[in-house]
Coordinates of C-alpha atoms and ligand atoms in Angstrom, one line a residue:
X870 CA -124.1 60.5 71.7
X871 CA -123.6 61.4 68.2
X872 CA -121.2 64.3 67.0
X873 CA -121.9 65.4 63.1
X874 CA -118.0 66.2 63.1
X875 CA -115.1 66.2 65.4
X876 CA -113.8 69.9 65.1
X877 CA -114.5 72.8 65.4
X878 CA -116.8 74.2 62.3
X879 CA -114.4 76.8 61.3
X880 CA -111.5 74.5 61.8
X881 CA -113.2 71.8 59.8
X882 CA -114.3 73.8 57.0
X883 CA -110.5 75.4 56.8
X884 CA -109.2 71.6 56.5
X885 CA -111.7 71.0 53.6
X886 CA -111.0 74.7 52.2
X887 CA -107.0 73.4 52.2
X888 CA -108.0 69.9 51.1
X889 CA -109.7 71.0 47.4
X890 CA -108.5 69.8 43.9
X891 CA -109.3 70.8 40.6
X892 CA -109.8 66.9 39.2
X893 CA -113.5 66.3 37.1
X894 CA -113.5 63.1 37.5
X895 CA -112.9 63.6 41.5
X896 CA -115.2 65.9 41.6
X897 CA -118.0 64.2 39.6
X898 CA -117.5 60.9 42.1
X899 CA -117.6 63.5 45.0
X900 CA -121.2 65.0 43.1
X901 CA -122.7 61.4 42.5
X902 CA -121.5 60.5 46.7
X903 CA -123.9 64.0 47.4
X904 CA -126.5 63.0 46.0
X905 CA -127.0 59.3 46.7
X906 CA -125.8 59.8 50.0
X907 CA -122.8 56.9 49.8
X908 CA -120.0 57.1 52.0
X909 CA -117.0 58.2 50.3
X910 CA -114.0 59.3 52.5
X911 CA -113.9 62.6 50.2
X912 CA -111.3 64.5 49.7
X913 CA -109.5 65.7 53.2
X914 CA -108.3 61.4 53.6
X915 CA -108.5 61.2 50.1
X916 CA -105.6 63.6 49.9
X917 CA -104.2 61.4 53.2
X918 CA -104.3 58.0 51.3
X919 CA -102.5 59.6 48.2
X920 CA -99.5 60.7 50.9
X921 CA -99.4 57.8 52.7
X922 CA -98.8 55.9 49.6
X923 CA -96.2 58.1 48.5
X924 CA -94.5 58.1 51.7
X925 CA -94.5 54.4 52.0
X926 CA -93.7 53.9 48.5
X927 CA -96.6 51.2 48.2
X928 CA -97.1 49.4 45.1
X929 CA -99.2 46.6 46.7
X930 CA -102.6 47.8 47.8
X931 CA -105.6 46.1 49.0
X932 CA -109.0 47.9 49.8
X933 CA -111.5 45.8 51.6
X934 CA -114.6 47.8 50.9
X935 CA -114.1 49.7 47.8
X936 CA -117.5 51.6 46.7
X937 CA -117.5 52.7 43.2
X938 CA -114.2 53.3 43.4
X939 CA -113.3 56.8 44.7
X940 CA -110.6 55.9 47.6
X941 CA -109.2 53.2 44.9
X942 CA -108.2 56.8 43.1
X943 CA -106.8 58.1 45.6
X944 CA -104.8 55.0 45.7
X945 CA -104.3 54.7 42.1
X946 CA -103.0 58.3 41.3
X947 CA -100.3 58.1 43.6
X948 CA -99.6 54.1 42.2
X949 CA -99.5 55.9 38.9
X950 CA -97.0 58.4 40.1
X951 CA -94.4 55.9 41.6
X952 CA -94.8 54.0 38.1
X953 CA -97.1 51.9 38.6
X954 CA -98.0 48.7 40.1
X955 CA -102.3 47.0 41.6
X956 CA -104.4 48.3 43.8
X957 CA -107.4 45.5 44.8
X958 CA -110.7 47.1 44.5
X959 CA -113.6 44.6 46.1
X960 CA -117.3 45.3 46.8
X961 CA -119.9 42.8 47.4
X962 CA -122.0 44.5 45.2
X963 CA -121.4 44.1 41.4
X964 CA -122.8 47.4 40.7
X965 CA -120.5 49.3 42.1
X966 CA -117.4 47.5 40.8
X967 CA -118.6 47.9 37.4
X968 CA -119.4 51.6 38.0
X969 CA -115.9 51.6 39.7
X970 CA -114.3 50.7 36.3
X971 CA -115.9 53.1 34.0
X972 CA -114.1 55.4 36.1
X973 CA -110.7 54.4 36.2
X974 CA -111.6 53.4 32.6
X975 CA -112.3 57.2 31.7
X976 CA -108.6 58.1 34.0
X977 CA -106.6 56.0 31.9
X978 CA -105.8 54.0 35.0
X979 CA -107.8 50.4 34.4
X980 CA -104.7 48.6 34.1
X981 CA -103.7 49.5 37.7
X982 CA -106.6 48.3 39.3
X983 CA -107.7 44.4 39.8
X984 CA -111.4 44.2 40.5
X985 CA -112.9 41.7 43.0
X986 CA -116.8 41.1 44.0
X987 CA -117.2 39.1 46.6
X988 CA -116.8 39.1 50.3
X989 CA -113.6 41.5 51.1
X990 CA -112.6 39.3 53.9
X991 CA -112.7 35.9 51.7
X992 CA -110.7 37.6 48.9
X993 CA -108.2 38.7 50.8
X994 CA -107.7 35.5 52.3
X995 CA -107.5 33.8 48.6
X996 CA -105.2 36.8 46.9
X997 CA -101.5 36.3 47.4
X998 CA -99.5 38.7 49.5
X999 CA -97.9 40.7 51.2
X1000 CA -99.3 44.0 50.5
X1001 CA -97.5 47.4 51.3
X1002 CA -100.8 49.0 52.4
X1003 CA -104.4 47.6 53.3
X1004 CA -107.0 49.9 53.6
X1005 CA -110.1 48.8 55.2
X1006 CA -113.8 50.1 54.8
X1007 CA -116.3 47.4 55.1
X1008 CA -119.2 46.7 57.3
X1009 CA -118.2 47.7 60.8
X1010 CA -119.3 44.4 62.5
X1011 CA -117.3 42.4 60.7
X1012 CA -113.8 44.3 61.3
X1013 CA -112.6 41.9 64.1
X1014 CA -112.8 39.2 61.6
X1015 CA -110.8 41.0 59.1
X1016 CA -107.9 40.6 61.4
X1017 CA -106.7 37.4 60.6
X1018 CA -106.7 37.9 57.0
X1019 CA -104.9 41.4 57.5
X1020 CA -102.3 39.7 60.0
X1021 CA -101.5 37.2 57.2
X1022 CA -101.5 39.5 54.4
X1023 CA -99.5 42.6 54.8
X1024 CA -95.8 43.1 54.6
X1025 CA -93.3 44.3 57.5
X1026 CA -92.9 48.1 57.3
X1027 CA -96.9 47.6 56.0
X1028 CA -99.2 50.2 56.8
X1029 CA -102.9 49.6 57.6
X1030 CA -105.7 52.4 57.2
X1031 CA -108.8 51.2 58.6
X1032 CA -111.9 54.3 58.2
X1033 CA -114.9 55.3 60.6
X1034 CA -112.5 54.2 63.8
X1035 CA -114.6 57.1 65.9
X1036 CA -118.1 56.1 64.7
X1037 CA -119.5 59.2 64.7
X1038 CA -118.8 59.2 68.3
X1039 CA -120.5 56.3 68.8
X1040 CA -117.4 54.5 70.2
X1041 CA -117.7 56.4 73.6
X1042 CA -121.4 55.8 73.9
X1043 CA -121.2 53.5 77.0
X1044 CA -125.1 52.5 75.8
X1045 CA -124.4 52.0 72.3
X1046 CA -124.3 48.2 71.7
X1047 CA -124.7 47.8 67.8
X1048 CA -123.2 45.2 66.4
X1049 CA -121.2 47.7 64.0
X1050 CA -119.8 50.0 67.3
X1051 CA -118.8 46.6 69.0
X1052 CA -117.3 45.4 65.8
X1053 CA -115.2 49.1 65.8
X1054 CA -114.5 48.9 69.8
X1055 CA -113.3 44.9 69.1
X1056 CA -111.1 45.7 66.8
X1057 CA -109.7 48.8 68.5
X1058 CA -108.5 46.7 71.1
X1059 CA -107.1 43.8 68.8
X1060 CA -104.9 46.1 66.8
X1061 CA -103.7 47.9 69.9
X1062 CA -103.1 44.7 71.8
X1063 CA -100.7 43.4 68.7
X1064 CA -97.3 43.9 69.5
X1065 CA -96.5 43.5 65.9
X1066 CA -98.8 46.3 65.1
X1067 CA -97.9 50.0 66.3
X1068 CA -101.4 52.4 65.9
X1069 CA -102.5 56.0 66.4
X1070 CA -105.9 57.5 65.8
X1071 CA -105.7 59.9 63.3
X1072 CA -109.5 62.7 64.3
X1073 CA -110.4 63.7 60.5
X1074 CA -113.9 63.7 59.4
X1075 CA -115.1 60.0 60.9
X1076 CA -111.9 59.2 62.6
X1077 CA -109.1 56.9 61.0
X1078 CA -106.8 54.6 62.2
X1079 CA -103.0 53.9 60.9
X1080 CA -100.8 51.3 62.0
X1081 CA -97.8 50.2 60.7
X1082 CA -96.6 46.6 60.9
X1083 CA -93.5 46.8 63.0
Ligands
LIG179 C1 -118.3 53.0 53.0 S1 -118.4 52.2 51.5 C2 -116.8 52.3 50.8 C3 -116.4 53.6 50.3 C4 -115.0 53.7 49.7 N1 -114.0 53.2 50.6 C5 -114.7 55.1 49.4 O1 -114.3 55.9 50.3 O2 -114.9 55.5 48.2 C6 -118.4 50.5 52.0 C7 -118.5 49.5 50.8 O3 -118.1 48.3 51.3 C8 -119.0 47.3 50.7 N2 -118.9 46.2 51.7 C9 -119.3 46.1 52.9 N3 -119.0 45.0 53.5 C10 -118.3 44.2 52.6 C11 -117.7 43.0 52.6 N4 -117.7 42.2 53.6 N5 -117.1 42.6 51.4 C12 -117.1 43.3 50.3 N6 -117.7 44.6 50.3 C13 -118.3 45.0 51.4 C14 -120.3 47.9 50.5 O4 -121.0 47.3 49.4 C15 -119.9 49.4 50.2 O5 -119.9 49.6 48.9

């Protein structure tokens, strides 16, 4: 079982229609994400993140699974907007963090943005919290052992974003055992399980989940 998308065509391409943005540098991340075929969130959570952040007021962010950087903008604009404060971008690969800070180099947002290469999971468990809002996106198998680091590390009234929570669908394929939908399904059931943690599944593009740390 494998779904290419969760709603309807017309419904999904009216979400995307609603969810455009006249930014270059955006748009040249989205362009580069075409091409290589890299796994951006792109612009419908990107537009979610930037909310979120403004809703919560969150100065204190830390992405486990950054890329080259484009939901750290996401992040980052909205920072900017509430005047500031660090967003930690981390990747295991050193090409992408550099690549991630010619961009925010060429926004005029570097100084936001602490850069990290390493394992997400180890970093986290070295950088001092509490964080206002963790954003997860690394390798799907090793999300359940995230959740330590994420339980010690983010604030009450904290929110939590963690991407790809449907899998492509792959989460309700009884005969799918990969270590990466086990990883997904494991940690669905941790998070929902946590009494201090209160969770809903939000359906856009590969499914997201939001908690808030109660
Ligand atoms: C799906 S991509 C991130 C995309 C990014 N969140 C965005 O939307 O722009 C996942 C990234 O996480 C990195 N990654 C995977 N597991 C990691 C880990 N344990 N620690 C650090 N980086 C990791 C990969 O190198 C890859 O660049």
């Amino acid at each position: 079982m494998h779904f290419a998308a969760f709603l309807q065509p017309e419904i999904k391409a009216y979400i995307e229609q609603l969810s455009t943005h006249n930014d270059p540098l955006l748009a040249e991340m989205e362009a580069v994400a075409a091409q290589r075929n890299f796994p951006i969130i792109g612009p419908v959570v990107g537009r979610f993140l930037y909310q979120i952040t403004l809703i919560r007021k969150a100065t204190r962010i830390f992405e486990l699974g950054s890329g080259y950087g484009y939901s750290t903008m996401w992040f980052a604009k909205a920072v900017h907007r509430l005047g500031g404060g660090e967003i930690h971008h981390t990747d295991g690969d050193r090409r992408n963090s550099e690549q991630a800070q010619e961009y925010f180099r060429r926004a005029g947002l570097l100084d936001l943005v602490r850069f990290h290469v390493g394992d997400a999971i180890e970093v986290l468990h070295q950088t001092p919290g509490p964080f206002d809002l963790l954003y997860m996106d690394i390798d799907k198998h090793q999300y359940p052992d995230a959740f330590p680091a994420i339980r010690d590390k983010l604030a009450p009234g904290g929110v939590l974003i963690v991407d790809n929570m449907l899998w492509f669908g792959r989460v309700v394929d009884k005969e799918d055992t990969a270590a990466s939908t086990v990883g997904i399904r494991r940690f669905t059931q941790m998070v929902w399980a946590d009494p201090e943690f209160f969770t809903t599944l939000v359906p856009l593009r590969d499914g997201f989940t939001i908690s808030v740390r109660l």
